[in-house]
Amino acid sequence: MSASWHDSRDLLPAASRLIIERAHEELLAGNLDDQRLAQVRPLVRESWERSWRRRVGPEAAPTLDLATDELDAYRLAHPLASAMEMIRALLLPGDSEDAGVIIAVGDQAGRLLWIEGDRQLQSLTDDMGFVAGANWAEDAVGTTAPGTALALGQSVQIRGAEHYNRLVHPWSCSAAPVRDPETQRVLGVIDITGGAEVVSPQARLLVDATARAVESELMVARLRSRSEASNRPHAAASRTRATSRATLHVLGRDRARLETEASHEESMIELSARHAAILLMLAVHSRGLSAEHLCELVYGPGVSPDTLRPEMVRLRKVLERRAPELVPESRPYRLPIPLETDAHDVLSLLDRGAHRVALTAYRGPVLPESASPGVVEFRDSVRRALREAMLSEASLDVLLAYAEIPEGQMDAEILRLALEMLPARSPKRAGLVARIERLE
């Protein structure tokens, strides 16, 4: 074992472990007032309750959200890729394959991107799904250091039986989120997993310090890049700001939010309902729309395109100030660069079978207050895709979680299917039966 991890004290004695295990069983049974829960650390107890309320299975294996091909491409483009050498140097000095610990680096959604360290330990953790591409967010597998660190936005240590998922009880872990040094947006998480040695005070200090060192390195690299760019010969009049990514957030929002990112700088614009409908239609119909067709999608049939044109002028002025690369072209109307939407992200996750992640990403209906015909049609198509995936492919845990959101609460077919899938003695059956009877 590396000298950095030479601290094997038993940080969770047998008596404490037994109390925690019994408290965990009471929580899973729905006995949230059991006095044993008061003996569990508040951070852990609150995470357990969040996991329980989200219907996370206590022995559920994590979903593999990124297959090999897409994982490789995603890792290559991830902001933390450039920091991996530093992370290895700080957390895995010497012979990393005999380090006695595993380090994992994940993205802001809890998906593990890199797993390195002790080869023998990796062969054991593979069995519980602790592999690159797997989703270890709190709402996917419950209380863990990486998932709970992301949920709380702070470093976290989880010891053995404190994990919500029983499959992870043999392990302990410490993790810290990594933030963008300028925007403070969470970029990902750094985790160390192993025995009791990884939840010592020294281990927490080390993983925190590593996260801060990575943030500093990202800032230095960014400043260096800007300095080099400013020193290159260029014609100021012809410089344009190249947008690397633009995303329109429309789920559960009456006023859409447009996020753009260029040269590591982010911009957020809150759009009016009409501008949101126009941009969404141009994102859905990426090949372009005639003025007549776009007008019909936004205002409805029988409305003259002359009604649309003044609104397009106002939208262009908004975008010219904050996101000039998104200013729509005309004849036909179309966007010059791709515009992603959070609704399309949900549809993509459903297509890949990542139902739990898709359900978590679904924040509500598309622009719920919009009456634009094109928006209404797209809103319904997203709802149908989500519901059909739940009915045909979702696991029991995901189905029960869907039954708790507005779309599922009044859906008798969803509730009946969940009832059929529940074990005969499940305490959840009575509640489902009562809900079905009220609907009927």
Tab-separated table of C-alpha atoms in Angstrom:
chain	number	residue	atom	x	y	z
A	1	MET	CA	0.000	0.000	0.000
A	2	SER	CA	1.176	3.499	-0.763
A	3	ALA	CA	2.477	5.497	2.183
A	4	SER	CA	-0.222	8.095	1.545
A	5	TRP	CA	-2.877	5.635	2.701
A	6	HIS	CA	-1.064	4.048	5.649
A	7	ASP	CA	-3.827	4.499	8.230
A	8	SER	CA	-5.890	1.386	8.870
A	9	ARG	CA	-7.778	2.344	12.049
A	10	ASP	CA	-11.265	0.848	12.382
A	11	LEU	CA	-13.347	3.983	11.957
A	12	LEU	CA	-16.699	2.151	12.303
A	13	PRO	CA	-16.633	-0.246	15.304
A	14	ALA	CA	-18.827	-3.343	15.276
A	15	ALA	CA	-21.371	-1.897	17.733
A	16	SER	CA	-21.808	1.263	15.700
A	17	ARG	CA	-22.045	-0.729	12.493
A	18	LEU	CA	-24.847	-2.852	13.978
A	19	ILE	CA	-26.812	0.240	15.025
A	20	ILE	CA	-26.428	1.738	11.574
A	21	GLU	CA	-27.495	-1.485	9.850
A	22	ARG	CA	-30.621	-1.737	12.003
A	23	ALA	CA	-31.434	1.929	11.468
A	24	HIS	CA	-31.082	1.346	7.724
A	25	GLU	CA	-33.573	-1.526	7.866
A	26	GLU	CA	-36.075	0.658	9.739
A	27	LEU	CA	-35.727	3.409	7.157
A	28	LEU	CA	-36.276	0.959	4.285
A	29	ALA	CA	-39.421	-0.228	6.056
A	30	GLY	CA	-40.663	3.370	6.153
A	31	ASN	CA	-40.183	3.827	9.908
A	32	LEU	CA	-38.597	7.282	9.653
A	33	ASP	CA	-39.331	8.062	13.310
A	34	ASP	CA	-37.455	5.047	14.688
A	35	GLN	CA	-35.111	6.218	17.469
A	36	ARG	CA	-32.167	4.340	15.968
A	37	LEU	CA	-32.150	6.740	13.027
A	38	ALA	CA	-31.278	9.555	15.432
A	39	GLN	CA	-27.979	7.759	16.124
A	40	VAL	CA	-26.955	7.951	12.455
A	41	ARG	CA	-24.912	10.969	11.353
A	42	PRO	CA	-27.301	13.721	10.125
A	43	LEU	CA	-25.555	13.947	6.747
A	44	VAL	CA	-26.026	10.212	6.202
A	45	ARG	CA	-29.549	10.070	7.623
A	46	GLU	CA	-30.720	12.936	5.390
A	47	SER	CA	-29.142	11.301	2.338
A	48	TRP	CA	-30.839	7.995	3.208
A	49	GLU	CA	-34.188	9.771	3.405
A	50	ARG	CA	-33.647	11.458	0.039
A	51	SER	CA	-32.760	8.085	-1.474
A	52	TRP	CA	-35.753	6.352	0.131
A	53	ARG	CA	-38.184	9.032	-1.027
A	54	ARG	CA	-36.828	8.698	-4.561
A	55	ARG	CA	-37.511	4.941	-4.399
A	56	VAL	CA	-33.860	3.996	-4.855
A	57	GLY	CA	-33.460	0.233	-4.481
A	58	PRO	CA	-31.242	-0.855	-1.548
A	59	GLU	CA	-29.533	-3.460	-3.745
A	60	ALA	CA	-29.991	-1.862	-7.153
A	61	ALA	CA	-27.025	-2.083	-9.493
A	62	PRO	CA	-26.085	1.235	-11.116
A	63	THR	CA	-27.069	1.778	-14.725
A	64	LEU	CA	-24.350	1.882	-17.371
A	65	ASP	CA	-25.104	5.255	-18.945
A	66	LEU	CA	-22.039	5.530	-21.184
A	67	ALA	CA	-21.025	2.649	-23.438
A	68	THR	CA	-17.385	2.227	-24.466
A	69	ASP	CA	-17.453	4.256	-27.684
A	70	GLU	CA	-19.373	7.223	-26.293
A	71	LEU	CA	-17.419	7.049	-23.028
A	72	ASP	CA	-14.109	7.480	-24.859
A	73	ALA	CA	-15.395	10.476	-26.816
A	74	TYR	CA	-17.016	12.029	-23.750
A	75	ARG	CA	-13.875	11.645	-21.622
A	76	LEU	CA	-11.724	13.203	-24.310
A	77	ALA	CA	-13.856	16.345	-24.332
A	78	HIS	CA	-14.430	16.569	-20.571
A	79	PRO	CA	-12.800	19.516	-18.723
A	80	LEU	CA	-11.194	17.175	-16.163
A	81	ALA	CA	-9.362	15.143	-18.823
A	82	SER	CA	-6.455	17.586	-18.737
A	83	ALA	CA	-6.182	17.200	-14.955
A	84	MET	CA	-5.937	13.416	-14.785
A	85	GLU	CA	-2.136	13.392	-14.665
A	86	MET	CA	-2.218	15.725	-11.649
A	87	ILE	CA	-4.901	13.631	-9.914
A	88	ARG	CA	-2.839	10.457	-10.371
A	89	ALA	CA	0.306	12.155	-9.058
A	90	LEU	CA	-1.472	13.407	-5.922
A	91	LEU	CA	-3.613	10.378	-5.070
A	92	LEU	CA	-1.710	7.430	-6.570
A	93	PRO	CA	2.011	8.009	-6.024
A	94	GLY	CA	4.329	5.091	-6.656
A	95	ASP	CA	2.936	1.846	-8.031
A	96	SER	CA	-0.704	2.705	-8.642
A	97	GLU	CA	-1.702	-0.901	-9.372
A	98	ASP	CA	-0.732	-1.884	-5.811
A	99	ALA	CA	-1.931	1.305	-4.112
A	100	GLY	CA	-4.461	-0.297	-1.785
A	101	VAL	CA	-7.145	2.160	-2.956
A	102	ILE	CA	-9.127	3.053	-6.052
A	103	ILE	CA	-9.591	6.566	-7.357
A	104	ALA	CA	-12.584	7.485	-9.479
A	105	VAL	CA	-13.279	10.705	-11.336
A	106	GLY	CA	-16.845	11.391	-12.439
A	107	ASP	CA	-18.802	14.107	-14.202
A	108	GLN	CA	-21.324	16.528	-12.719
A	109	ALA	CA	-24.142	14.006	-13.219
A	110	GLY	CA	-22.395	11.297	-11.183
A	111	ARG	CA	-21.272	9.144	-14.109
A	112	LEU	CA	-17.853	7.612	-13.487
A	113	LEU	CA	-15.389	8.453	-16.260
A	114	TRP	CA	-12.027	7.202	-14.980
A	115	ILE	CA	-11.329	4.442	-12.448
A	116	GLU	CA	-7.720	3.696	-11.582
A	117	GLY	CA	-5.627	2.282	-8.784
A	118	ASP	CA	-5.267	-1.078	-7.099
A	119	ARG	CA	-5.942	-3.797	-9.673
A	120	GLN	CA	-7.063	-6.416	-7.152
A	121	LEU	CA	-9.546	-4.028	-5.547
A	122	GLN	CA	-10.913	-3.064	-8.958
A	123	SER	CA	-11.677	-6.712	-9.684
A	124	LEU	CA	-13.822	-6.732	-6.534
A	125	THR	CA	-15.576	-3.403	-7.022
A	126	ASP	CA	-16.410	-4.296	-10.631
A	127	ASP	CA	-18.956	-6.772	-9.256
A	128	MET	CA	-21.023	-3.985	-7.687
A	129	GLY	CA	-20.966	-1.884	-10.865
A	130	PHE	CA	-18.219	0.536	-9.827
A	131	VAL	CA	-17.013	0.815	-13.403
A	132	ALA	CA	-16.379	3.585	-15.915
A	133	GLY	CA	-19.610	4.695	-17.564
A	134	ALA	CA	-21.820	3.729	-14.601
A	135	ASN	CA	-24.111	6.224	-12.894
A	136	TRP	CA	-23.277	6.635	-9.193
A	137	ALA	CA	-25.418	9.706	-8.552
A	138	GLU	CA	-27.328	9.721	-5.268
A	139	ASP	CA	-30.671	9.346	-7.020
A	140	ALA	CA	-29.349	6.271	-8.842
A	141	VAL	CA	-27.641	4.220	-6.104
A	142	GLY	CA	-28.335	6.163	-2.922
A	143	THR	CA	-25.821	7.406	-0.382
A	144	THR	CA	-22.192	7.226	-1.557
A	145	ALA	CA	-19.321	9.668	-1.255
A	146	PRO	CA	-19.271	10.712	-4.950
A	147	GLY	CA	-23.052	10.911	-5.337
A	148	THR	CA	-23.707	12.681	-2.040
A	149	ALA	CA	-20.763	15.053	-2.562
A	150	LEU	CA	-22.395	16.131	-5.829
A	151	ALA	CA	-25.817	16.393	-4.185
A	152	LEU	CA	-24.489	18.635	-1.393
A	153	GLY	CA	-21.725	20.424	-3.294
A	154	GLN	CA	-19.133	19.626	-0.618
A	155	SER	CA	-16.643	16.924	0.328
A	156	VAL	CA	-18.177	13.854	1.954
A	157	GLN	CA	-16.957	10.668	3.673
A	158	ILE	CA	-19.134	7.543	3.830
A	159	ARG	CA	-18.110	4.610	5.982
A	160	GLY	CA	-19.122	1.022	5.239
A	161	ALA	CA	-22.695	0.440	6.400
A	162	GLU	CA	-23.503	4.140	5.997
A	163	HIS	CA	-23.946	3.441	2.281
A	164	TYR	CA	-27.597	3.214	1.294
A	165	ASN	CA	-26.916	0.349	-1.096
A	166	ARG	CA	-26.130	-2.901	0.746
A	167	LEU	CA	-23.795	-4.016	-2.050
A	168	VAL	CA	-21.419	-1.179	-1.095
A	169	HIS	CA	-21.295	-1.902	2.669
A	170	PRO	CA	-17.845	-3.578	2.480
A	171	TRP	CA	-16.325	-0.313	1.229
A	172	SER	CA	-15.635	3.201	2.452
A	173	CYS	CA	-15.033	6.320	0.389
A	174	SER	CA	-14.172	10.022	0.450
A	175	ALA	CA	-15.068	12.413	-2.361
A	176	ALA	CA	-14.987	16.111	-3.206
A	177	PRO	CA	-16.642	18.052	-6.048
A	178	VAL	CA	-14.531	19.999	-8.543
A	179	ARG	CA	-15.862	23.371	-9.659
A	180	ASP	CA	-15.192	25.644	-12.593
A	181	PRO	CA	-12.771	28.213	-11.133
A	182	GLU	CA	-14.689	31.130	-12.660
A	183	THR	CA	-18.374	30.194	-12.767
A	184	GLN	CA	-18.304	27.838	-9.734
A	185	ARG	CA	-20.386	25.379	-11.751
A	186	VAL	CA	-19.667	21.799	-10.666
A	187	LEU	CA	-17.594	20.030	-13.324
A	188	GLY	CA	-17.267	16.645	-11.655
A	189	VAL	CA	-16.157	14.744	-8.580
A	190	ILE	CA	-12.996	13.026	-7.307
A	191	ASP	CA	-13.433	9.915	-5.154
A	192	ILE	CA	-11.148	7.515	-3.291
A	193	THR	CA	-12.545	4.109	-2.381
A	194	GLY	CA	-11.078	1.363	-0.203
A	195	GLY	CA	-11.051	0.332	3.449
A	196	ALA	CA	-11.191	2.368	6.640
A	197	GLU	CA	-8.020	4.224	5.671
A	198	VAL	CA	-9.828	6.267	3.011
A	199	VAL	CA	-12.191	7.892	5.532
A	200	SER	CA	-9.550	9.233	7.888
A	201	PRO	CA	-9.313	13.008	8.450
A	202	GLN	CA	-6.069	12.979	6.447
A	203	ALA	CA	-7.823	11.324	3.501
A	204	ARG	CA	-10.517	14.009	3.449
A	205	LEU	CA	-7.898	16.756	3.547
A	206	LEU	CA	-6.045	15.082	0.680
A	207	VAL	CA	-9.066	14.686	-1.596
A	208	ASP	CA	-10.164	18.265	-0.847
A	209	ALA	CA	-6.685	19.554	-1.583
A	210	THR	CA	-6.605	17.587	-4.839
A	211	ALA	CA	-9.889	19.129	-5.962
A	212	ARG	CA	-8.598	22.639	-5.176
A	213	ALA	CA	-5.311	21.919	-6.985
A	214	VAL	CA	-7.237	20.793	-10.065
A	215	GLU	CA	-9.331	23.971	-10.009
A	216	SER	CA	-6.176	26.082	-9.774
A	217	GLU	CA	-4.587	24.198	-12.661
A	218	LEU	CA	-7.697	24.724	-14.793
A	219	MET	CA	-7.569	28.459	-14.075
A	220	VAL	CA	-3.861	28.685	-14.936
A	221	ALA	CA	-4.391	26.789	-18.199
A	222	ARG	CA	-7.319	29.021	-19.075
A	223	LEU	CA	-5.390	32.234	-18.457
A	224	ARG	CA	-2.448	30.900	-20.438
A	225	SER	CA	-4.730	30.057	-23.362
A	226	ARG	CA	-6.286	33.526	-23.323
A	227	SER	CA	-2.894	35.175	-23.204
A	228	GLU	CA	-1.664	33.174	-26.187
A	229	ALA	CA	-4.838	33.941	-28.130
A	230	SER	CA	-4.578	37.678	-27.471
A	231	ASN	CA	-0.979	37.718	-28.714
A	232	ARG	CA	-1.789	36.113	-32.036
A	233	PRO	CA	-2.102	38.463	-35.028
A	234	HIS	CA	-5.722	38.981	-35.896
A	235	ALA	CA	-8.098	41.505	-37.385
A	236	ALA	CA	-10.231	42.771	-34.527
A	237	ALA	CA	-13.052	43.715	-36.842
A	238	SER	CA	-13.384	40.194	-38.148
A	239	ARG	CA	-13.094	38.349	-34.831
A	240	THR	CA	-16.186	36.400	-33.896
A	241	ARG	CA	-16.983	34.627	-30.685
A	242	ALA	CA	-17.140	30.906	-31.433
A	243	THR	CA	-19.760	29.093	-29.421
A	244	SER	CA	-18.781	25.564	-28.515
A	245	ARG	CA	-22.164	24.661	-27.046
A	246	ALA	CA	-25.642	26.131	-26.746
A	247	THR	CA	-28.466	24.609	-24.726
A	248	LEU	CA	-32.096	25.666	-24.377
A	249	HIS	CA	-33.710	24.672	-21.067
A	250	VAL	CA	-37.446	24.273	-21.520
A	251	LEU	CA	-38.480	21.471	-19.118
A	252	GLY	CA	-40.760	22.679	-16.342
A	253	ARG	CA	-40.044	26.321	-17.213
A	254	ASP	CA	-42.500	28.978	-18.411
A	255	ARG	CA	-39.575	31.217	-19.413
A	256	ALA	CA	-36.889	29.221	-21.165
A	257	ARG	CA	-33.222	29.688	-20.274
A	258	LEU	CA	-30.622	29.772	-23.018
A	259	GLU	CA	-27.095	28.791	-21.979
A	260	THR	CA	-24.131	29.300	-24.267
A	261	GLU	CA	-20.495	28.416	-23.702
A	262	ALA	CA	-17.590	29.807	-25.695
A	263	SER	CA	-13.890	29.804	-24.876
A	264	HIS	CA	-14.745	28.573	-21.354
A	265	GLU	CA	-17.039	31.569	-20.815
A	266	GLU	CA	-20.693	30.968	-20.049
A	267	SER	CA	-23.694	33.152	-20.732
A	268	MET	CA	-27.292	32.676	-19.614
A	269	ILE	CA	-30.280	34.434	-21.162
A	270	GLU	CA	-33.852	34.201	-19.911
A	271	LEU	CA	-36.199	34.352	-22.872
A	272	SER	CA	-39.744	35.566	-23.238
A	273	ALA	CA	-42.408	32.941	-23.876
A	274	ARG	CA	-42.638	33.879	-27.556
A	275	HIS	CA	-38.868	33.870	-28.126
A	276	ALA	CA	-38.646	30.539	-26.331
A	277	ALA	CA	-41.257	29.036	-28.646
A	278	ILE	CA	-39.451	30.317	-31.739
A	279	LEU	CA	-36.040	29.006	-30.676
A	280	LEU	CA	-37.487	25.670	-29.625
A	281	MET	CA	-39.186	25.211	-32.989
A	282	LEU	CA	-35.944	26.055	-34.799
A	283	ALA	CA	-34.105	23.540	-32.599
A	284	VAL	CA	-36.706	20.827	-33.294
A	285	HIS	CA	-36.749	21.574	-37.035
A	286	SER	CA	-33.003	21.978	-37.491
A	287	ARG	CA	-33.171	21.888	-41.303
A	288	GLY	CA	-35.128	25.104	-41.344
A	289	LEU	CA	-38.679	26.400	-41.635
A	290	SER	CA	-40.430	28.728	-44.027
A	291	ALA	CA	-41.883	31.899	-42.534
A	292	GLU	CA	-45.378	30.486	-43.051
A	293	HIS	CA	-44.618	27.171	-41.332
A	294	LEU	CA	-42.779	28.763	-38.390
A	295	CYS	CA	-45.622	31.259	-37.956
A	296	GLU	CA	-48.148	28.411	-37.853
A	297	LEU	CA	-46.107	26.490	-35.276
A	298	VAL	CA	-45.753	29.540	-33.041
A	299	TYR	CA	-49.081	31.382	-33.508
A	300	GLY	CA	-51.413	28.811	-34.997
A	301	PRO	CA	-53.096	28.396	-38.403
A	302	GLY	CA	-54.433	31.364	-40.329
A	303	VAL	CA	-52.004	33.918	-38.873
A	304	SER	CA	-50.068	36.052	-41.330
A	305	PRO	CA	-46.246	35.736	-41.347
A	306	ASP	CA	-46.225	39.517	-40.933
A	307	THR	CA	-47.061	38.820	-37.273
A	308	LEU	CA	-43.896	36.760	-36.897
A	309	ARG	CA	-41.416	39.155	-38.519
A	310	PRO	CA	-41.365	41.882	-35.801
A	311	GLU	CA	-40.823	39.181	-33.173
A	312	MET	CA	-37.923	37.776	-35.170
A	313	VAL	CA	-36.370	41.249	-35.284
A	314	ARG	CA	-36.623	41.525	-31.487
A	315	LEU	CA	-35.191	38.006	-31.011
A	316	ARG	CA	-32.265	38.798	-33.290
A	317	LYS	CA	-31.454	41.900	-31.257
A	318	VAL	CA	-31.431	39.866	-28.035
A	319	LEU	CA	-29.149	37.237	-29.542
A	320	GLU	CA	-26.816	39.718	-31.251
A	321	ARG	CA	-25.885	41.118	-27.842
A	322	ARG	CA	-25.399	37.843	-25.992
A	323	ALA	CA	-25.134	34.955	-28.466
A	324	PRO	CA	-24.455	36.302	-31.976
A	325	GLU	CA	-23.722	32.845	-33.417
A	326	LEU	CA	-27.333	31.836	-32.749
A	327	VAL	CA	-28.920	34.687	-34.703
A	328	PRO	CA	-31.345	32.849	-37.037
A	329	GLU	CA	-30.799	32.837	-40.760
A	330	SER	CA	-33.768	33.480	-43.035
A	331	ARG	CA	-35.239	31.909	-46.196
A	332	PRO	CA	-35.671	29.479	-44.604
A	333	TYR	CA	-35.477	30.401	-40.940
A	334	ARG	CA	-32.860	28.188	-39.312
A	335	LEU	CA	-30.110	28.288	-36.716
A	336	PRO	CA	-26.523	28.518	-37.957
A	337	ILE	CA	-25.230	26.202	-35.212
A	338	PRO	CA	-26.858	23.231	-33.435
A	339	LEU	CA	-29.010	24.112	-30.435
A	340	GLU	CA	-29.398	21.382	-27.848
A	341	THR	CA	-32.374	21.243	-25.488
A	342	ASP	CA	-32.827	19.524	-22.149
A	343	ALA	CA	-35.929	17.860	-23.600
A	344	HIS	CA	-33.865	16.250	-26.363
A	345	ASP	CA	-31.398	15.084	-23.689
A	346	VAL	CA	-34.243	13.195	-21.991
A	347	LEU	CA	-35.288	11.606	-25.296
A	348	SER	CA	-31.684	10.576	-25.975
A	349	LEU	CA	-31.378	8.973	-22.535
A	350	LEU	CA	-34.615	7.047	-23.107
A	351	ASP	CA	-33.317	5.778	-26.460
A	352	ARG	CA	-30.177	4.489	-24.723
A	353	GLY	CA	-32.182	2.737	-22.010
A	354	ALA	CA	-31.000	5.065	-19.222
A	355	HIS	CA	-34.503	5.344	-17.775
A	356	ARG	CA	-33.527	6.339	-14.259
A	357	VAL	CA	-31.289	9.144	-15.500
A	358	ALA	CA	-33.934	10.295	-17.995
A	359	LEU	CA	-36.539	10.471	-15.244
A	360	THR	CA	-34.184	12.492	-13.066
A	361	ALA	CA	-33.453	14.857	-15.972
A	362	TYR	CA	-37.173	15.348	-16.683
A	363	ARG	CA	-37.937	18.538	-14.746
A	364	GLY	CA	-41.493	18.842	-15.963
A	365	PRO	CA	-43.462	19.479	-19.182
A	366	VAL	CA	-41.957	21.444	-22.053
A	367	LEU	CA	-42.836	25.164	-21.587
A	368	PRO	CA	-45.990	24.192	-19.653
A	369	GLU	CA	-47.807	27.515	-20.125
A	370	SER	CA	-47.151	27.803	-23.853
A	371	ALA	CA	-50.127	27.431	-26.187
A	372	SER	CA	-48.067	27.535	-29.392
A	373	PRO	CA	-49.213	24.548	-31.505
A	374	GLY	CA	-45.657	23.389	-32.239
A	375	VAL	CA	-44.711	23.545	-28.564
A	376	VAL	CA	-47.864	21.674	-27.536
A	377	GLU	CA	-47.101	18.924	-30.055
A	378	PHE	CA	-43.478	18.593	-28.922
A	379	ARG	CA	-44.519	18.684	-25.247
A	380	ASP	CA	-46.927	15.799	-25.839
A	381	SER	CA	-44.328	13.790	-27.778
A	382	VAL	CA	-41.822	14.034	-24.905
A	383	ARG	CA	-44.502	13.028	-22.379
A	384	ARG	CA	-45.550	10.051	-24.506
A	385	ALA	CA	-41.969	8.881	-25.011
A	386	LEU	CA	-41.320	9.004	-21.262
A	387	ARG	CA	-44.550	7.210	-20.384
A	388	GLU	CA	-44.099	4.504	-23.024
A	389	ALA	CA	-40.567	3.832	-21.802
A	390	MET	CA	-41.878	3.488	-18.256
A	391	LEU	CA	-44.606	1.063	-19.309
A	392	SER	CA	-42.461	-1.099	-21.566
A	393	GLU	CA	-38.953	-1.137	-20.136
A	394	ALA	CA	-38.580	0.563	-16.761
A	395	SER	CA	-37.547	-1.317	-13.634
A	396	LEU	CA	-39.840	-1.336	-10.592
A	397	ASP	CA	-37.783	1.315	-8.795
A	398	VAL	CA	-37.956	3.675	-11.772
A	399	LEU	CA	-41.655	2.982	-12.309
A	400	LEU	CA	-42.427	3.844	-8.687
A	401	ALA	CA	-40.405	7.041	-9.013
A	402	TYR	CA	-42.370	7.964	-12.158
A	403	ALA	CA	-45.614	7.382	-10.236
A	404	GLU	CA	-44.597	10.197	-7.873
A	405	ILE	CA	-44.195	12.938	-10.507
A	406	PRO	CA	-47.311	14.804	-11.751
A	407	GLU	CA	-47.436	12.839	-15.018
A	408	GLY	CA	-47.560	9.533	-13.166
A	409	GLN	CA	-49.619	10.372	-10.102
A	410	MET	CA	-52.947	10.215	-11.948
A	411	ASP	CA	-52.003	7.411	-14.349
A	412	ALA	CA	-53.944	4.321	-13.302
A	413	GLU	CA	-52.198	2.089	-15.856
A	414	ILE	CA	-48.788	3.014	-14.437
A	415	LEU	CA	-49.999	2.366	-10.891
A	416	ARG	CA	-51.476	-1.028	-11.829
A	417	LEU	CA	-48.248	-2.105	-13.510
A	418	ALA	CA	-46.253	-1.087	-10.445
A	419	LEU	CA	-48.673	-3.048	-8.275
A	420	GLU	CA	-48.197	-6.145	-10.441
A	421	MET	CA	-44.419	-5.868	-10.162
A	422	LEU	CA	-44.352	-5.416	-6.374
A	423	PRO	CA	-43.676	-8.496	-4.207
A	424	ALA	CA	-46.812	-9.926	-2.587
A	425	ARG	CA	-45.797	-8.793	0.911
A	426	SER	CA	-44.466	-5.366	0.008
A	427	PRO	CA	-45.719	-2.631	2.368
A	428	LYS	CA	-46.067	-0.347	-0.659
A	429	ARG	CA	-48.974	-2.346	-2.082
A	430	ALA	CA	-51.646	-0.860	0.200
A	431	GLY	CA	-50.783	2.687	-0.819
A	432	LEU	CA	-50.898	1.838	-4.517
A	433	VAL	CA	-54.238	0.054	-4.158
A	434	ALA	CA	-55.714	3.074	-2.402
A	435	ARG	CA	-54.475	5.415	-5.125
A	436	ILE	CA	-55.908	3.204	-7.876
A	437	GLU	CA	-59.284	3.025	-6.135
A	438	ARG	CA	-59.416	6.826	-5.823
A	439	LEU	CA	-58.760	7.182	-9.560
A	440	GLU	CA	-61.445	4.668	-10.462
